[in-house]
Amino acid sequence: MNEVANKVKYSKFKLIRQNYRSELGIAVALVFFFIVISIVAPNFATATNMANLMSQIAIIGILAIGQHFVIITGGIDLSIGNLLGLSAMTMALVMSATKNMYLGMLVALLTGAMVGLINGSLISLVGLPPFIATLGSMAVTRSVDYLLCNGRAVNITVPGFGKITSASITGAFRIYYVAIVVIYIIMSWVLSNTKFGRYLYAIGSNENAARIAGVITKKIKIFAYVTSGLMAAIGGILLASKLESVDPNYGTSYEMDTIAAVVIGGALMTGGKGTLVGTALGVILMGVIKNGLDIIGVSPYWQGFAVGIIIILALIIEKITNIKQKN
Amino acid sequence: MSEEYLLKATNISKRYGIIQALDNVDFDLLAGEVHALVGENGAGKSTLMKILSGIELPDSGTIEMDGKKVIIDSPRSALKQGISIVTQEFNVIPHLTVYENIFLGHEEIFDGNIILNKKEAVNRTLELLSLFGMEYQINPLSKLQDLSVAEQQIIEILKAVSYESKIIILDEPTATLTENETSKLFEIIRDLKAKNVGFIIVTHRFNEIFEISDRITVLRDGKLVISGCSIKEMDEQKLVRAMVGREIKEFYGQKNKQAKKEEVKPILEVKNLCDMYDFLKNVTFEAYPGQILGFAGLVGAGRTTLARCIFGVDNYKSGEVIVDGKMLKKYSPRDSIKAGMGLVTENRKEEGLFLDLSFLLNCVFTKTANQRGGILQHKKEQNDCYDIAERIRIRYGHLYDKARNLSGGNQQKVVLGRWMLTKPKILILDEPTRGIDVATKTEIYNIIYDLASQGVCIIVISSELPEILGICDRVIVMRDGAIVADMNISDASEEIIVGYASFGKAITAN
């Protein structure tokens, strides 16, 4: 046994370079931008601004986890931005009726899981293309959101709810930032150390092969969308806690930012490839660029431009290195 | 039939990697004749067709048309020079209408107008249809998806006629047709023959060769065996012998010949199995532990469909699959695996491997997927992977290399090893050595013997007859979705199997 094991000794470094090429690339880009922006704007790399940056990327970060789970199966979830809005809204309404914060959060999670279940079932059992199924639920969730509140924002007056996002360790450094990092670590562990995680990659890589190998692929795909829905609900809870009121427009177009983060992080839209580390780096890179441009004093109209260029550049580099690797 | 050559190809050679697909092959076609091109799978028929229709370029050799040397370097240039091909997978577009399909790609015949003159196109289509008396059957404005398979095929041929092709290549034209439709097609071929069109027809169905063709060319392993022989001088026996005519070499490795143990209980019983499309006709057979059971038959005889139904990849309409005395109730691969089955599919890239995932994952995937517990045990998986790699000698770089980077033979071993780790009682192998080099083939045969000697029931579907004869203990021959023969290997020969596979009866050699 050892003979085979020892036959080819790879250096650990070479292996990391091979298997985490996209993640390394984006880490390098992140460091580069970080240094450049720090030089141009001295007030960028301060504790206050870093805390500020965290608060800007926290919610997209949570949503990106769900999007990541779905994208590695080869799917896409367009509904999560609007679902964030709907879960926050159901929670706000339950809270203002019952004054019970925990019941409210439970309802938010149930809303997220249920819409995820519907998305997953439409895709997996009915066989709709993910793009179409979630495009439909995207429209429906926003509409229900408006119908529930009649288009008016709902204030949350339950004491202690704001604490979730305002409790801090020191100064502006909030506890929930740590919680998000912990969620990332747990989900990353799920992807690489559980059967569920492995199946997600396997389905994205070759769904037929996974089925023939005994995976109940339909069930796993549904779970991926439920995860995505739950993450949207958590995002909704956090956003509502931050603002202590729920506007029916919450979360609009957040799904696009999450897709961008996942893709920049090196995942393939066709599925089967991508790590959560990459996605986290993608979220941070987008956050750094937006925050940096802001601090430098560039007109916010340029933000979309910069992010767009980064997405396209990331994919071009990916393509070139892929071609190189094949040769 | 006039005596001028429409097409004359000389000394055509083509090589794919280590495989010499065509070796100095000559082929010619006269105006107004049907020339059948025959051979076993891998004999080089499709390569020759691809070269003549411009899909592939030959490595060497010349092609002449009407006495002039021509270069056919793309399907379009083949069309321009008057060669059309009707392949098994139709090139029609289902959402477009009949007339749109016929004139797709050469709308320029309408006086160079960019806008297709619909009225003119419909009239031309009706004219074409009336050539074959089909103008009342097929509406030029129907969409292709609403036509029957036979009608779609006729549209393909009409398309060739609309190009005023002098040469029409038909690849397995009757594979999907009923008897009536076949005779209709043959009528059309005869009509066109009278108009001096030459046909090259590739088919596995011998009776049709004798019915429609004028001359016959047989290829074997890329070489000419019979070149343009008149059909009057051929008979079934000669044809079978020409196609087969190989010796079984030592290539098939060492096998501990085991006599079939009749007293042993069968491990797999299949009773009256019919698939959802009524193609399989009450398939019934049983297989025994330690037996290597071969399934022979022509491509499309239903062997793969049968395997997929047994394993639960596809649903079946009626019938029973009984493993070790217990009937499988649900149709899913997961339940089949639980019952002790394994299936190596015929296309390892489409349905076997996770090409962009690691070698390690590919090796252990099935075992882990069918174990209890939700958390992966990396150390155990690695050991399993080393074990199997050593046992069946898989050559790989690193555990975390992508499966894509392995050679074809090693990829096939990974799929095989993946099932071996699940310790199946029944292992179905669909074309286990397709596209694999000779040395690895022998290794795979030895793995099969090894498993059989441990009591695993091995079912091998193979289109290579020498392989079936070389490694199996028993062979079942299928034809058109039904089992037509079931015999011990000692009673079988290539001639007998080809006879059953092609005609459903034994052709005894003199």
mmCIF file of N, CA and C in Angstrom, chain A residues 110-157:
data_model
loop_
_atom_site.group_PDB
_atom_site.id
_atom_site.type_symbol
_atom_site.label_atom_id
_atom_site.label_comp_id
_atom_site.label_asym_id
_atom_site.label_seq_id
_atom_site.Cartn_x
_atom_site.Cartn_y
_atom_site.Cartn_z
ATOM 1 N N LEU A 110 -38.614 29.771 8.771
ATOM 2 C CA LEU A 110 -39.582 28.892 8.105
ATOM 3 C C LEU A 110 -39.920 29.420 6.717
ATOM 4 N N THR A 111 -40.090 30.745 6.620
ATOM 5 C CA THR A 111 -40.388 31.343 5.313
ATOM 6 C C THR A 111 -39.261 31.024 4.322
ATOM 7 N N GLY A 112 -38.024 31.246 4.787
ATOM 8 C CA GLY A 112 -36.875 30.990 3.911
ATOM 9 C C GLY A 112 -36.820 29.535 3.489
ATOM 10 N N ALA A 113 -36.996 28.627 4.464
ATOM 11 C CA ALA A 113 -36.908 27.202 4.160
ATOM 12 C C ALA A 113 -38.020 26.788 3.214
ATOM 13 N N MET A 114 -39.221 27.372 3.421
ATOM 14 C CA MET A 114 -40.342 26.952 2.597
ATOM 15 C C MET A 114 -40.168 27.394 1.145
ATOM 16 N N VAL A 115 -39.753 28.634 0.949
ATOM 17 C CA VAL A 115 -39.543 29.090 -0.430
ATOM 18 C C VAL A 115 -38.408 28.277 -1.075
ATOM 19 N N GLY A 116 -37.370 27.976 -0.273
ATOM 20 C CA GLY A 116 -36.292 27.135 -0.779
ATOM 21 C C GLY A 116 -36.799 25.760 -1.188
ATOM 22 N N LEU A 117 -37.688 25.218 -0.361
ATOM 23 C CA LEU A 117 -38.267 23.902 -0.660
ATOM 24 C C LEU A 117 -39.065 23.944 -1.962
ATOM 25 N N ILE A 118 -39.824 25.044 -2.129
ATOM 26 C CA ILE A 118 -40.614 25.171 -3.358
ATOM 27 C C ILE A 118 -39.669 25.292 -4.568
ATOM 28 N N ASN A 119 -38.658 26.151 -4.449
ATOM 29 C CA ASN A 119 -37.678 26.286 -5.536
ATOM 30 C C ASN A 119 -37.077 24.930 -5.893
ATOM 31 N N GLY A 120 -36.591 24.242 -4.847
ATOM 32 C CA GLY A 120 -35.923 22.961 -5.057
ATOM 33 C C GLY A 120 -36.850 21.939 -5.685
ATOM 34 N N SER A 121 -38.098 21.917 -5.239
ATOM 35 C CA SER A 121 -39.030 20.935 -5.782
ATOM 36 C C SER A 121 -39.345 21.223 -7.237
ATOM 37 N N LEU A 122 -39.526 22.507 -7.563
ATOM 38 C CA LEU A 122 -39.810 22.862 -8.957
ATOM 39 C C LEU A 122 -38.661 22.421 -9.853
ATOM 40 N N ILE A 123 -37.441 22.591 -9.355
ATOM 41 C CA ILE A 123 -36.269 22.275 -10.167
ATOM 42 C C ILE A 123 -36.030 20.767 -10.221
ATOM 43 N N SER A 124 -36.109 20.159 -9.054
ATOM 44 C CA SER A 124 -35.695 18.771 -8.943
ATOM 45 C C SER A 124 -36.814 17.802 -9.320
ATOM 46 N N LEU A 125 -38.016 18.050 -8.844
ATOM 47 C CA LEU A 125 -39.099 17.103 -9.092
ATOM 48 C C LEU A 125 -39.840 17.421 -10.385
ATOM 49 N N VAL A 126 -40.147 18.714 -10.610
ATOM 50 C CA VAL A 126 -40.871 19.080 -11.833
ATOM 51 C C VAL A 126 -39.911 19.154 -13.012
ATOM 52 N N GLY A 127 -38.653 19.485 -12.725
ATOM 53 C CA GLY A 127 -37.659 19.522 -13.798
ATOM 54 C C GLY A 127 -37.538 20.862 -14.501
ATOM 55 N N LEU A 128 -37.955 21.941 -13.822
ATOM 56 C CA LEU A 128 -37.787 23.268 -14.436
ATOM 57 C C LEU A 128 -36.310 23.674 -14.394
ATOM 58 N N PRO A 129 -35.860 24.466 -15.363
ATOM 59 C CA PRO A 129 -34.492 24.980 -15.277
ATOM 60 C C PRO A 129 -34.383 25.919 -14.070
ATOM 61 N N PRO A 130 -33.291 25.847 -13.293
ATOM 62 C CA PRO A 130 -33.148 26.664 -12.082
ATOM 63 C C PRO A 130 -33.355 28.150 -12.343
ATOM 64 N N PHE A 131 -32.846 28.620 -13.479
ATOM 65 C CA PHE A 131 -32.974 30.045 -13.786
ATOM 66 C C PHE A 131 -34.449 30.450 -13.829
ATOM 67 N N ILE A 132 -35.248 29.662 -14.527
ATOM 68 C CA ILE A 132 -36.666 29.987 -14.698
ATOM 69 C C ILE A 132 -37.423 29.832 -13.382
ATOM 70 N N ALA A 133 -37.206 28.721 -12.703
ATOM 71 C CA ALA A 133 -37.948 28.457 -11.464
ATOM 72 C C ALA A 133 -37.712 29.572 -10.449
ATOM 73 N N THR A 134 -36.429 29.961 -10.276
ATOM 74 C CA THR A 134 -36.160 30.968 -9.248
ATOM 75 C C THR A 134 -36.493 32.371 -9.739
ATOM 76 N N LEU A 135 -36.502 32.564 -11.065
ATOM 77 C CA LEU A 135 -36.959 33.853 -11.598
ATOM 78 C C LEU A 135 -38.427 34.035 -11.235
ATOM 79 N N GLY A 136 -39.194 32.959 -11.358
ATOM 80 C CA GLY A 136 -40.609 33.007 -10.997
ATOM 81 C C GLY A 136 -40.788 33.285 -9.522
ATOM 82 N N SER A 137 -40.084 32.536 -8.674
ATOM 83 C CA SER A 137 -40.291 32.714 -7.234
ATOM 84 C C SER A 137 -39.750 34.066 -6.789
ATOM 85 N N MET A 138 -38.779 34.591 -7.516
ATOM 86 C CA MET A 138 -38.255 35.925 -7.223
ATOM 87 C C MET A 138 -39.374 36.964 -7.337
ATOM 88 N N ALA A 139 -40.135 36.863 -8.429
ATOM 89 C CA ALA A 139 -41.222 37.820 -8.642
ATOM 90 C C ALA A 139 -42.318 37.618 -7.607
ATOM 91 N N VAL A 140 -42.649 36.336 -7.351
ATOM 92 C CA VAL A 140 -43.744 36.057 -6.422
ATOM 93 C C VAL A 140 -43.396 36.520 -5.005
ATOM 94 N N THR A 141 -42.165 36.246 -4.542
ATOM 95 C CA THR A 141 -41.817 36.622 -3.163
ATOM 96 C C THR A 141 -41.912 38.125 -2.960
ATOM 97 N N ARG A 142 -41.415 38.889 -3.938
ATOM 98 C CA ARG A 142 -41.476 40.345 -3.775
ATOM 99 C C ARG A 142 -42.925 40.816 -3.741
ATOM 100 N N SER A 143 -43.735 40.208 -4.577
ATOM 101 C CA SER A 143 -45.132 40.607 -4.634
ATOM 102 C C SER A 143 -45.828 40.307 -3.306
ATOM 103 N N VAL A 144 -45.591 39.105 -2.764
ATOM 104 C CA VAL A 144 -46.195 38.735 -1.478
ATOM 105 C C VAL A 144 -45.717 39.692 -0.386
ATOM 106 N N ASP A 145 -44.438 40.041 -0.462
ATOM 107 C CA ASP A 145 -43.842 40.987 0.467
ATOM 108 C C ASP A 145 -44.660 42.289 0.504
ATOM 109 N N TYR A 146 -44.922 42.848 -0.668
ATOM 110 C CA TYR A 146 -45.710 44.092 -0.752
ATOM 111 C C TYR A 146 -47.129 43.888 -0.260
ATOM 112 N N LEU A 147 -47.731 42.763 -0.655
ATOM 113 C CA LEU A 147 -49.114 42.503 -0.265
ATOM 114 C C LEU A 147 -49.244 42.422 1.247
ATOM 115 N N LEU A 148 -48.261 41.771 1.900
ATOM 116 C CA LEU A 148 -48.331 41.574 3.347
ATOM 117 C C LEU A 148 -48.322 42.895 4.104
ATOM 118 N N CYS A 149 -47.543 43.875 3.606
ATOM 119 C CA CYS A 149 -47.408 45.110 4.377
ATOM 120 C C CYS A 149 -48.105 46.278 3.706
ATOM 121 N N ASN A 150 -48.822 45.964 2.609
ATOM 122 C CA ASN A 150 -49.507 47.026 1.874
ATOM 123 C C ASN A 150 -48.546 48.089 1.368
ATOM 124 N N GLY A 151 -47.296 47.699 1.168
ATOM 125 C CA GLY A 151 -46.322 48.630 0.618
ATOM 126 C C GLY A 151 -45.707 49.567 1.643
ATOM 127 N N ARG A 152 -46.067 49.418 2.919
ATOM 128 C CA ARG A 152 -45.537 50.329 3.938
ATOM 129 C C ARG A 152 -44.527 49.601 4.814
ATOM 130 N N ALA A 153 -43.526 50.347 5.261
ATOM 131 C CA ALA A 153 -42.515 49.754 6.131
ATOM 132 C C ALA A 153 -43.130 49.406 7.487
ATOM 133 N N VAL A 154 -42.619 48.330 8.121
ATOM 134 C CA VAL A 154 -43.113 47.915 9.428
ATOM 135 C C VAL A 154 -42.007 48.124 10.457
ATOM 136 N N ASN A 155 -42.307 48.845 11.515
ATOM 137 C CA ASN A 155 -41.292 49.062 12.551
ATOM 138 C C ASN A 155 -41.241 47.895 13.521
ATOM 139 N N ILE A 156 -40.044 47.607 13.997
ATOM 140 C CA ILE A 156 -39.903 46.548 14.998
ATOM 141 C C ILE A 156 -39.623 47.195 16.333
ATOM 142 N N THR A 157 -40.536 46.946 17.263
ATOM 143 C CA THR A 157 -40.409 47.613 18.552
ATOM 144 C C THR A 157 -40.096 46.650 19.675
#
